[in-house]
Amino acid sequence: MKCTSVDQLLKNPVSFLDDSGPDDDIAISSRIRLARNINKYPFPSAASPEIMQEICENVSRAAESAAALGGKDVLVFYPSEMSPLDRQILLERRLASKEFIRTPESRRLFVCPDEGCSLMINEEDQLRIQTIRPGFQLREVWKSINRIDDDLSSNLQYAFDEQLGYLTSCPTNVGTGMRASVMLHLPGLVLTGQIAPTIQGISKLHLAVRGIFGEGSDNCGNLYQISNQNTLGESELKIIDELDSVIRQLIQQEKNARRSLLENDRYNILDHVGRSYGLLRHSYKLGFEEAMQSLSGLRIGVDMGLFNSIDIHKVNELFIGIGPAHLQKNASGVLTDTEVDIMRATLCREKLRPMA
């Protein structure tokens, strides 16, 4: 199959930000990743370039016939044939990891047409399967990724141990090989000073708290990714149920914090939302983190009914559209950092222009 152009992805907004999922005023998206390897092959870190290529071809054949991944309509990307800018687009759309795009040789990425499912070949493990959906719906995501896993395993013999479970490159993934996560927007807890003790409490439950781009990324725009850490000795459904319970508590805490802001600190929250809108609507230079924080302020205002004239879909699109790679791609040329900031501000002004 020929390498798909990222231009095809840019034609449509990402599906996990379409604001159609349960509790999507707080839960941005739900995601599950599965790590898998093929029996009798070394892990990617120990494989020769020839073996890596052989794995790539074998998994690609299985992916092309996986109906749950898109079948004949699946999009395929060859990182080694893509520019660094185009590879960065994949990261900003949460289709590929930093590690995957950093060393592109003997790697391949399959993406279903709506970007809700994807498969990285030869990342840390030979297969990294991902499904992502809008809102809080971990069980639906599990059903979807389980179908993809079944399709792939019908054509591949996974590395599996009867006692340990699925064998993976990193020992912390051995067992189910599953990482389940929910991306939460928690400005209420941040503004009321509750976020630090909340994160400490989450960590004690053996859950991980990361930023928008996963491992190694910081919080940006008050977006927190909460995921399981344990994969050994527990079933997939037990892991999902335990994470589900914690996420429900966090959603309720965020709702309580927002209610408290409206009842006890109304003018400060109105000022926060208004300043966020003003910065986005009237700035001529915007850094990435500054724009993300302002989008967070505007989003909480829309979700709390304080800014009814703003289309939430436009706000959601900006969370992806203001990424440096997306801006560079739309410019059709190389931009300096200052030019990127200028273009980011221009995009925000245009997207948030009042309706006539």
Short mmCIF file of C-alpha atoms in Angstrom, two decimals:
data_model
loop_
_atom_site.label_atom_id
_atom_site.label_comp_id
_atom_site.label_asym_id
_atom_site.label_seq_id
_atom_site.Cartn_x
_atom_site.Cartn_y
_atom_site.Cartn_z
CA MET A 1 0.00 0.00 0.00
CA LYS A 2 1.16 3.54 -0.74
CA CYS A 3 1.95 5.97 2.05
CA THR A 4 -1.05 8.16 2.85
CA SER A 5 -0.53 11.92 2.89
CA VAL A 6 -1.23 13.67 6.19
CA ASP A 7 -3.26 16.12 4.10
CA GLN A 8 -6.00 13.50 4.17
CA LEU A 9 -6.08 13.69 7.97
CA LEU A 10 -6.23 17.48 7.96
CA LYS A 11 -9.45 17.50 5.94
CA ASN A 12 -11.48 16.59 9.03
CA PRO A 13 -11.36 17.43 12.75
CA VAL A 14 -10.25 14.62 15.06
CA SER A 15 -13.19 12.44 16.06
CA PHE A 16 -12.34 12.22 19.77
CA LEU A 17 -12.94 15.98 20.13
CA ASP A 18 -16.40 16.05 18.57
CA ASP A 19 -18.09 16.71 21.96
CA SER A 20 -20.50 13.79 21.60
CA GLY A 21 -19.41 11.45 24.40
CA PRO A 22 -20.72 10.94 27.95
CA ASP A 23 -19.59 13.59 30.47
CA ASP A 24 -17.69 15.36 27.68
CA ASP A 25 -17.80 18.68 29.52
CA ILE A 26 -15.06 17.23 31.75
CA ALA A 27 -13.94 13.94 30.18
CA ILE A 28 -12.34 14.91 26.87
CA SER A 29 -11.57 11.38 25.66
CA SER A 30 -11.15 7.74 26.68
CA ARG A 31 -8.29 5.69 25.28
CA ILE A 32 -6.96 2.14 25.55
CA ARG A 33 -3.64 0.89 24.21
CA LEU A 34 -2.57 -2.74 23.91
CA ALA A 35 1.07 -3.83 23.65
CA ARG A 36 1.62 -7.03 21.67
CA ASN A 37 4.60 -8.93 20.24
CA ILE A 38 4.93 -11.84 17.82
CA ASN A 39 6.17 -15.18 19.08
CA LYS A 40 9.80 -16.14 18.28
CA TYR A 41 10.80 -12.62 17.22
CA PRO A 42 13.07 -10.40 19.38
CA PHE A 43 11.66 -7.17 20.77
CA PRO A 44 12.30 -4.12 18.53
CA SER A 45 15.13 -2.87 20.77
CA ALA A 46 17.05 -6.12 20.15
CA ALA A 47 16.07 -6.74 16.51
CA SER A 48 18.28 -6.18 13.48
CA PRO A 49 17.05 -3.85 10.70
CA GLU A 50 16.29 -6.93 8.57
CA ILE A 51 14.18 -8.53 11.31
CA MET A 52 12.42 -5.21 11.97
CA GLN A 53 11.46 -5.01 8.31
CA GLU A 54 10.24 -8.61 8.32
CA ILE A 55 8.07 -7.89 11.36
CA CYS A 56 6.77 -4.77 9.66
CA GLU A 57 5.67 -6.71 6.58
CA ASN A 58 4.06 -9.53 8.59
CA VAL A 59 2.08 -7.19 10.83
CA SER A 60 1.12 -5.01 7.85
CA ARG A 61 -0.47 -7.97 6.09
CA ALA A 62 -2.49 -8.75 9.21
CA ALA A 63 -3.49 -5.08 9.59
CA GLU A 64 -4.66 -4.79 5.99
CA SER A 65 -7.06 -7.70 6.50
CA ALA A 66 -8.34 -6.52 9.92
CA ALA A 67 -11.92 -5.42 9.29
CA ALA A 68 -12.19 -3.76 12.72
CA LEU A 69 -9.24 -1.50 11.82
CA GLY A 70 -10.87 -0.31 8.61
CA GLY A 71 -10.08 -3.10 6.15
CA LYS A 72 -9.38 -1.77 2.67
CA ASP A 73 -10.17 1.80 3.79
CA VAL A 74 -7.42 1.88 6.41
CA LEU A 75 -4.85 4.67 6.06
CA VAL A 76 -1.19 3.66 6.16
CA PHE A 77 1.78 5.89 6.94
CA TYR A 78 5.47 5.11 6.38
CA PRO A 79 7.34 7.39 8.84
CA SER A 80 10.64 6.94 6.99
CA GLU A 81 9.04 8.45 3.87
CA MET A 82 7.53 11.40 5.74
CA SER A 83 9.04 14.76 6.61
CA PRO A 84 9.72 15.55 10.29
CA LEU A 85 6.86 18.07 10.11
CA ASP A 86 4.37 15.48 8.86
CA ARG A 87 5.48 13.04 11.55
CA GLN A 88 4.88 15.73 14.16
CA ILE A 89 1.31 16.05 12.86
CA LEU A 90 0.77 12.40 13.85
CA LEU A 91 1.95 13.18 17.38
CA GLU A 92 -0.26 16.25 17.75
CA ARG A 93 -3.28 14.22 16.64
CA ARG A 94 -2.35 11.55 19.24
CA LEU A 95 -1.88 8.87 16.58
CA ALA A 96 1.80 8.22 17.28
CA SER A 97 4.19 8.53 20.21
CA LYS A 98 7.29 10.72 20.51
CA GLU A 99 9.49 7.62 20.36
CA PHE A 100 7.73 6.37 17.22
CA ILE A 101 8.30 9.55 15.21
CA ARG A 102 11.84 10.15 16.55
CA THR A 103 13.36 7.09 14.81
CA PRO A 104 11.15 6.35 11.79
CA GLU A 105 13.06 3.48 10.14
CA SER A 106 11.28 0.09 9.81
CA ARG A 107 8.11 1.47 11.33
CA ARG A 108 4.58 1.78 10.02
CA LEU A 109 1.33 3.31 11.21
CA PHE A 110 -2.18 2.17 10.32
CA VAL A 111 -5.11 4.51 11.06
CA CYS A 112 -8.82 3.89 10.58
CA PRO A 113 -10.59 6.58 8.52
CA ASP A 114 -12.10 8.44 11.51
CA GLU A 115 -8.80 8.31 13.47
CA GLY A 116 -10.56 6.48 16.31
CA CYS A 117 -8.31 3.42 15.98
CA SER A 118 -4.65 3.06 15.07
CA LEU A 119 -1.76 0.60 15.09
CA MET A 120 1.92 1.46 15.49
CA ILE A 121 4.33 -1.20 14.24
CA ASN A 122 7.79 -1.52 15.83
CA GLU A 123 7.50 1.10 18.52
CA GLU A 124 8.67 -0.13 21.97
CA ASP A 125 6.71 -3.31 21.15
CA GLN A 126 6.04 -4.81 17.75
CA LEU A 127 2.38 -3.83 17.92
CA ARG A 128 0.83 -0.90 19.78
CA ILE A 129 -2.91 -0.95 19.17
CA GLN A 130 -4.92 2.13 20.16
CA THR A 131 -8.60 3.04 20.30
CA ILE A 132 -9.81 6.46 21.38
CA ARG A 133 -13.35 7.84 21.74
CA PRO A 134 -14.85 11.16 22.88
CA GLY A 135 -16.02 11.54 26.47
CA PHE A 136 -16.01 8.96 29.25
CA GLN A 137 -16.69 5.53 27.75
CA LEU A 138 -13.94 3.10 28.69
CA ARG A 139 -16.08 -0.01 28.25
CA GLU A 140 -17.06 0.95 24.70
CA VAL A 141 -13.41 1.62 23.91
CA TRP A 142 -12.51 -1.81 25.30
CA LYS A 143 -15.10 -3.52 23.09
CA SER A 144 -13.70 -1.74 20.04
CA ILE A 145 -10.03 -2.48 20.70
CA ASN A 146 -10.81 -6.08 21.65
CA ARG A 147 -12.32 -6.63 18.18
CA ILE A 148 -9.18 -5.22 16.53
CA ASP A 149 -6.98 -7.39 18.74
CA ASP A 150 -9.01 -10.48 17.79
CA ASP A 151 -8.73 -9.65 14.08
CA LEU A 152 -4.96 -9.24 14.30
CA SER A 153 -4.39 -12.32 16.47
CA SER A 154 -6.20 -14.50 13.94
CA ASN A 155 -3.26 -13.88 11.57
CA LEU A 156 -0.42 -13.45 14.08
CA GLN A 157 0.87 -15.69 16.86
CA TYR A 158 1.35 -13.43 19.87
CA ALA A 159 4.13 -13.90 22.42
CA PHE A 160 2.15 -15.19 25.42
CA ASP A 161 3.04 -17.00 28.63
CA GLU A 162 0.38 -19.02 30.47
CA GLN A 163 1.49 -17.66 33.85
CA LEU A 164 2.58 -14.13 33.01
CA GLY A 165 0.27 -13.21 30.14
CA TYR A 166 1.33 -11.12 27.13
CA LEU A 167 5.11 -10.64 26.94
CA THR A 168 6.26 -7.07 26.37
CA SER A 169 9.49 -5.12 25.99
CA CYS A 170 8.93 -3.21 29.24
CA PRO A 171 8.30 -5.40 32.33
CA THR A 172 5.63 -2.99 33.61
CA ASN A 173 3.43 -3.87 30.62
CA VAL A 174 3.67 -7.66 31.04
CA GLY A 175 0.30 -9.29 31.72
CA THR A 176 -2.62 -7.67 29.95
CA GLY A 177 -0.30 -5.32 28.05
CA MET A 178 -3.05 -2.74 28.51
CA ARG A 179 -2.93 0.96 29.30
CA ALA A 180 -6.35 2.52 29.80
CA SER A 181 -6.62 6.29 30.23
CA VAL A 182 -9.09 9.14 30.35
CA MET A 183 -8.18 12.73 29.47
CA LEU A 184 -9.87 15.09 31.93
CA HIS A 185 -10.28 18.86 31.81
CA LEU A 186 -9.95 19.96 35.46
CA PRO A 187 -9.81 23.78 35.64
CA GLY A 188 -12.25 23.82 38.56
CA LEU A 189 -9.90 21.81 40.75
CA VAL A 190 -6.97 23.97 39.62
CA LEU A 191 -8.74 27.29 40.32
CA THR A 192 -9.94 26.14 43.77
CA GLY A 193 -6.47 24.92 44.76
CA GLN A 194 -7.50 21.27 45.00
CA ILE A 195 -5.48 19.81 42.14
CA ALA A 196 -2.23 19.06 44.05
CA PRO A 197 -3.83 16.97 46.83
CA THR A 198 -6.06 15.32 44.24
CA ILE A 199 -3.06 14.18 42.17
CA GLN A 200 -1.32 12.94 45.32
CA GLY A 201 -4.40 10.88 46.16
CA ILE A 202 -4.54 9.43 42.65
CA SER A 203 -0.88 8.40 42.80
CA LYS A 204 -1.52 6.45 46.02
CA LEU A 205 -4.06 4.36 44.09
CA HIS A 206 -1.28 3.18 41.72
CA LEU A 207 -2.60 5.31 38.87
CA ALA A 208 -0.45 7.57 36.67
CA VAL A 209 -1.13 11.24 35.99
CA ARG A 210 0.37 12.63 32.77
CA GLY A 211 -0.04 15.54 30.39
CA ILE A 212 -1.82 15.72 27.04
CA PHE A 213 0.97 13.96 25.11
CA GLY A 214 1.36 11.07 27.56
CA GLU A 215 4.54 9.87 29.24
CA GLY A 216 7.09 12.61 29.85
CA SER A 217 4.69 15.46 29.02
CA ASP A 218 3.58 18.16 31.46
CA ASN A 219 0.10 19.41 32.21
CA CYS A 220 -0.99 21.99 29.66
CA GLY A 221 -4.38 23.64 29.41
CA ASN A 222 -5.51 21.97 32.67
CA LEU A 223 -5.70 18.65 30.81
CA TYR A 224 -4.74 15.57 32.82
CA GLN A 225 -4.42 12.03 31.52
CA ILE A 226 -5.25 9.45 34.22
CA SER A 227 -4.20 5.86 33.50
CA ASN A 228 -3.58 2.48 35.13
CA GLN A 229 -0.06 1.39 36.04
CA ASN A 230 -0.55 -2.27 36.96
CA THR A 231 -1.04 -4.78 34.15
CA LEU A 232 0.09 -8.03 35.78
CA GLY A 233 -2.24 -10.28 37.79
CA GLU A 234 -5.44 -8.42 36.93
CA SER A 235 -7.95 -8.90 34.12
CA GLU A 236 -8.64 -6.18 31.58
CA LEU A 237 -12.16 -5.63 32.91
CA LYS A 238 -10.96 -5.34 36.51
CA ILE A 239 -8.41 -2.71 35.49
CA ILE A 240 -11.10 -0.82 33.58
CA ASP A 241 -13.58 -1.03 36.47
CA GLU A 242 -11.02 0.30 38.97
CA LEU A 243 -10.05 3.20 36.70
CA ASP A 244 -13.72 3.84 35.90
CA SER A 245 -14.52 4.23 39.60
CA VAL A 246 -11.73 6.77 40.17
CA ILE A 247 -12.66 8.77 37.06
CA ARG A 248 -16.29 9.02 38.22
CA GLN A 249 -15.10 10.44 41.54
CA LEU A 250 -12.85 12.96 39.77
CA ILE A 251 -15.67 14.08 37.49
CA GLN A 252 -17.89 14.66 40.52
CA GLN A 253 -15.12 16.57 42.32
CA GLU A 254 -14.66 18.80 39.27
CA LYS A 255 -18.42 19.44 39.07
CA ASN A 256 -18.46 20.36 42.77
CA ALA A 257 -15.50 22.71 42.27
CA ARG A 258 -17.21 24.44 39.35
CA ARG A 259 -20.41 24.80 41.36
CA SER A 260 -18.42 26.30 44.24
CA LEU A 261 -16.81 28.82 41.89
CA LEU A 262 -20.20 29.95 40.61
CA GLU A 263 -21.74 30.21 44.06
CA ASN A 264 -18.83 31.61 46.07
CA ASP A 265 -16.44 33.24 43.59
CA ARG A 266 -18.66 34.21 40.68
CA TYR A 267 -16.93 37.43 39.63
CA ASN A 268 -13.48 35.87 39.70
CA ILE A 269 -14.58 32.98 37.47
CA LEU A 270 -16.34 35.43 35.15
CA ASP A 271 -13.14 37.49 35.03
CA HIS A 272 -11.07 34.37 34.34
CA VAL A 273 -13.32 33.34 31.47
CA GLY A 274 -13.54 36.88 30.09
CA ARG A 275 -9.78 37.39 30.15
CA SER A 276 -9.27 34.03 28.43
CA TYR A 277 -11.65 35.02 25.65
CA GLY A 278 -10.10 38.47 25.36
CA LEU A 279 -6.61 37.05 24.98
CA LEU A 280 -7.71 34.57 22.30
CA ARG A 281 -9.90 37.05 20.45
CA HIS A 282 -7.61 40.08 20.44
CA SER A 283 -3.99 38.90 20.66
CA TYR A 284 -1.61 39.16 17.71
CA LYS A 285 1.01 36.79 19.16
CA LEU A 286 0.25 33.67 21.21
CA GLY A 287 2.60 31.04 22.59
CA PHE A 288 1.38 27.44 22.71
CA GLU A 289 1.05 27.14 26.49
CA GLU A 290 -0.55 30.58 26.78
CA ALA A 291 -3.09 29.66 24.12
CA MET A 292 -3.83 26.29 25.77
CA GLN A 293 -4.45 27.95 29.14
CA SER A 294 -6.75 30.50 27.52
CA LEU A 295 -8.65 27.79 25.65
CA SER A 296 -9.09 26.01 28.97
CA GLY A 297 -10.55 29.18 30.49
CA LEU A 298 -12.88 29.67 27.54
CA ARG A 299 -13.96 26.03 27.54
CA ILE A 300 -14.98 26.06 31.20
CA GLY A 301 -16.94 29.23 30.50
CA VAL A 302 -18.83 27.57 27.65
CA ASP A 303 -19.41 24.39 29.66
CA MET A 304 -20.76 26.40 32.63
CA GLY A 305 -23.13 28.37 30.41
CA LEU A 306 -21.23 31.65 30.79
CA PHE A 307 -20.42 32.01 27.08
CA ASN A 308 -23.38 30.77 25.08
CA SER A 309 -22.33 32.56 21.87
CA ILE A 310 -19.24 30.38 21.43
CA ASP A 311 -19.42 27.08 19.53
CA ILE A 312 -17.72 24.42 21.68
CA HIS A 313 -16.69 22.54 18.53
CA LYS A 314 -14.55 25.51 17.46
CA VAL A 315 -12.88 25.57 20.86
CA ASN A 316 -12.17 21.84 20.65
CA GLU A 317 -10.73 22.15 17.13
CA LEU A 318 -8.32 24.80 18.36
CA PHE A 319 -6.85 22.44 20.97
CA ILE A 320 -5.37 20.52 18.01
CA GLY A 321 -5.17 23.30 15.41
CA ILE A 322 -2.85 25.54 17.47
CA GLY A 323 -0.15 22.86 17.57
CA PRO A 324 3.13 24.04 15.99
CA ALA A 325 3.13 21.32 13.32
CA HIS A 326 -0.47 22.00 12.28
CA LEU A 327 0.29 25.71 11.96
CA GLN A 328 3.48 25.07 9.97
CA LYS A 329 1.61 22.68 7.68
CA ASN A 330 -1.16 25.18 7.00
CA ALA A 331 1.44 27.83 6.19
CA SER A 332 2.95 25.63 3.46
CA GLY A 333 6.40 26.82 4.41
CA VAL A 334 8.95 27.03 7.19
CA LEU A 335 8.03 29.52 9.93
CA THR A 336 10.16 31.01 12.69
CA ASP A 337 8.96 30.61 16.28
CA THR A 338 7.67 34.19 16.23
CA GLU A 339 5.79 33.59 12.98
CA VAL A 340 4.20 30.46 14.49
CA ASP A 341 2.99 32.54 17.46
CA ILE A 342 1.58 35.17 15.10
CA MET A 343 -0.19 32.52 13.02
CA ARG A 344 -1.59 30.89 16.18
CA ALA A 345 -3.09 34.20 17.30
CA THR A 346 -4.54 34.78 13.82
CA LEU A 347 -6.18 31.35 13.82
CA CYS A 348 -7.74 31.96 17.25
CA ARG A 349 -9.08 35.36 16.23
CA GLU A 350 -10.64 33.94 13.07
CA LYS A 351 -12.13 30.83 14.70
CA LEU A 352 -13.65 32.81 17.57
CA ARG A 353 -14.99 35.67 15.48
CA PRO A 354 -18.56 36.49 16.64
CA MET A 355 -21.34 35.07 14.48
CA ALA A 356 -22.99 37.66 12.22
#
